[in-house]
PDB file of C-alpha atoms in Angstrom:
ATOM      1  CA  MET A 298     101.262 115.992 149.440  1.00  0.00           C
ATOM      2  CA  SER A 299     101.492 112.394 148.544  1.00  0.00           C
ATOM      3  CA  LEU A 300     102.356 111.345 145.045  1.00  0.00           C
ATOM      4  CA  ILE A 301      99.976 108.876 143.479  1.00  0.00           C
ATOM      5  CA  THR A 302     101.595 106.394 141.169  1.00  0.00           C
ATOM      6  CA  LEU A 303      99.937 105.258 137.988  1.00  0.00           C
ATOM      7  CA  ALA A 304      99.478 101.749 139.366  1.00  0.00           C
ATOM      8  CA  GLU A 305      97.419 103.095 142.284  1.00  0.00           C
ATOM      9  CA  LEU A 306      94.925 104.958 140.065  1.00  0.00           C
ATOM     10  CA  PRO A 307      91.697 103.096 139.439  1.00  0.00           C
ATOM     11  CA  ALA A 308      91.333 101.810 135.906  1.00  0.00           C
ATOM     12  CA  LEU A 309      88.269 102.583 133.872  1.00  0.00           C
ATOM     13  CA  PRO A 310      86.306  99.361 133.524  1.00  0.00           C
ATOM     14  CA  LEU A 311      86.471  98.083 129.977  1.00  0.00           C
ATOM     15  CA  HIS A 312      82.743  97.490 129.700  1.00  0.00           C
ATOM     16  CA  GLU A 313      82.145 101.226 130.176  1.00  0.00           C
ATOM     17  CA  ALA A 314      85.011 102.459 127.987  1.00  0.00           C
ATOM     18  CA  GLY A 315      84.414  99.951 125.223  1.00  0.00           C
ATOM     19  CA  LYS A 316      81.493 101.908 123.793  1.00  0.00           C
ATOM     20  CA  TYR A 317      83.512 105.097 123.646  1.00  0.00           C
ATOM     21  CA  VAL A 318      86.542 103.405 122.098  1.00  0.00           C
ATOM     22  CA  ALA A 319      84.372 101.765 119.449  1.00  0.00           C
ATOM     23  CA  GLY A 320      82.637 105.064 118.768  1.00  0.00           C
ATOM     24  CA  ALA A 321      85.966 106.840 118.385  1.00  0.00           C
ATOM     25  CA  TYR A 322      87.174 104.207 115.914  1.00  0.00           C
ATOM     26  CA  ILE A 323      83.943 104.462 113.921  1.00  0.00           C
ATOM     27  CA  VAL A 324      84.207 108.257 113.722  1.00  0.00           C
ATOM     28  CA  ALA A 325      87.875 108.063 112.702  1.00  0.00           C
ATOM     29  CA  PHE A 326      87.082 105.450 110.042  1.00  0.00           C
ATOM     30  CA  ALA A 327      84.191 107.552 108.710  1.00  0.00           C
ATOM     31  CA  LEU A 328      86.431 110.623 108.439  1.00  0.00           C
ATOM     32  CA  VAL A 329      89.094 108.669 106.556  1.00  0.00           C
ATOM     33  CA  LEU A 330      86.437 107.188 104.272  1.00  0.00           C
ATOM     34  CA  VAL A 331      85.000 110.640 103.475  1.00  0.00           C
ATOM     35  CA  TYR A 332      88.519 111.925 102.757  1.00  0.00           C
ATOM     36  CA  VAL A 333      89.235 109.028 100.375  1.00  0.00           C
ATOM     37  CA  VAL A 334      85.927 109.558  98.543  1.00  0.00           C
ATOM     38  CA  ILE A 335      86.636 113.285  98.125  1.00  0.00           C
ATOM     39  CA  MET A 336      90.138 112.559  96.816  1.00  0.00           C
ATOM     40  CA  ALA A 337      88.731 109.966  94.373  1.00  0.00           C
ATOM     41  CA  PHE A 338      86.278 112.528  92.977  1.00  0.00           C
ATOM     42  CA  ARG A 339      89.026 115.113  92.623  1.00  0.00           C
ATOM     43  CA  LEU A 340      91.322 112.607  90.911  1.00  0.00           C
ATOM     44  CA  SER A 341      88.647 111.574  88.420  1.00  0.00           C
ATOM     45  CA  ARG A 342      87.903 115.241  87.625  1.00  0.00           C
ATOM     46  CA  ILE A 343      91.594 115.991  87.077  1.00  0.00           C
ATOM     47  CA  GLU A 344      92.000 112.920  84.847  1.00  0.00           C
ATOM     48  CA  ARG A 345      88.959 113.961  82.794  1.00  0.00           C
ATOM     49  CA  GLU A 346      90.261 117.524  82.377  1.00  0.00           C
ATOM     50  CA  LEU A 347      93.706 116.223  81.432  1.00  0.00           C
ATOM     51  CA  SER A 348      92.290 113.909  78.793  1.00  0.00           C
ATOM     52  CA  GLU A 349      90.266 116.832  77.368  1.00  0.00           C
ATOM     53  CA  LEU A 350      93.405 118.984  77.230  1.00  0.00           C
ATOM     54  CA  LEU A 351      95.361 116.221  75.533  1.00  0.00           C
ATOM     55  CA  ALA A 352      92.571 115.710  72.995  1.00  0.00           C
ATOM     56  CA  ASP A 353      92.507 119.455  72.257  1.00  0.00           C
ATOM     57  CA  GLY A 354      96.272 119.477  71.827  1.00  0.00           C
ATOM     58  CA  ARG A 355      96.182 116.576  69.370  1.00  0.00           C
ATOM     59  CA  SER A 356      93.442 118.142  67.278  1.00  0.00           C
ATOM     60  CA  GLN A 357      95.445 121.310  66.612  1.00  0.00           C
ATOM     61  CA  THR A 358      97.938 121.594  63.784  1.00  0.00           C
ATOM     62  CA  PRO A 359     101.558 122.171  64.777  1.00  0.00           C
ATOM     63  CA  GLU A 360     101.344 125.838  63.719  1.00  0.00           C
ATOM     64  CA  GLU A 361      98.383 126.385  66.062  1.00  0.00           C
ATOM     65  CA  GLN A 362     100.283 124.853  68.964  1.00  0.00           C
ATOM     66  CA  LEU A 363     103.157 127.329  68.780  1.00  0.00           C
ATOM     67  CA  PRO A 364     102.764 130.356  71.029  1.00  0.00           C
ATOM     68  CA  ARG A 365     102.293 133.624  69.191  1.00  0.00           C
ATOM     69  CA  ARG A 366     104.838 136.325  69.822  1.00  0.00           C
ATOM     70  CA  GLU A 367     103.766 139.902  69.906  1.00  0.00           C
ATOM     71  CA  THR A 368     106.040 142.257  68.091  1.00  0.00           C
ATOM     72  CA  SER A 369     106.289 145.831  69.209  1.00  0.00           C
ATOM     73  CA  THR A 370     106.817 148.400  66.496  1.00  0.00           C
TER      74      THR A 370
END
């Protein structure tokens, strides 16, 4: 068995591989873009819910904000 070195292996011509490399980069970029858009939607939803919670907290009197304790008799 003869060992084939990496230098002896034929290289894939760039004109054939170029389409696949470009396609792989486009798919990877599209996946990252979709991820960023999803995270932006989630962030805006969380910010909206947080602002609603803060507005609810400010509208209550201090007595309403205190947690009620149940007493057992």
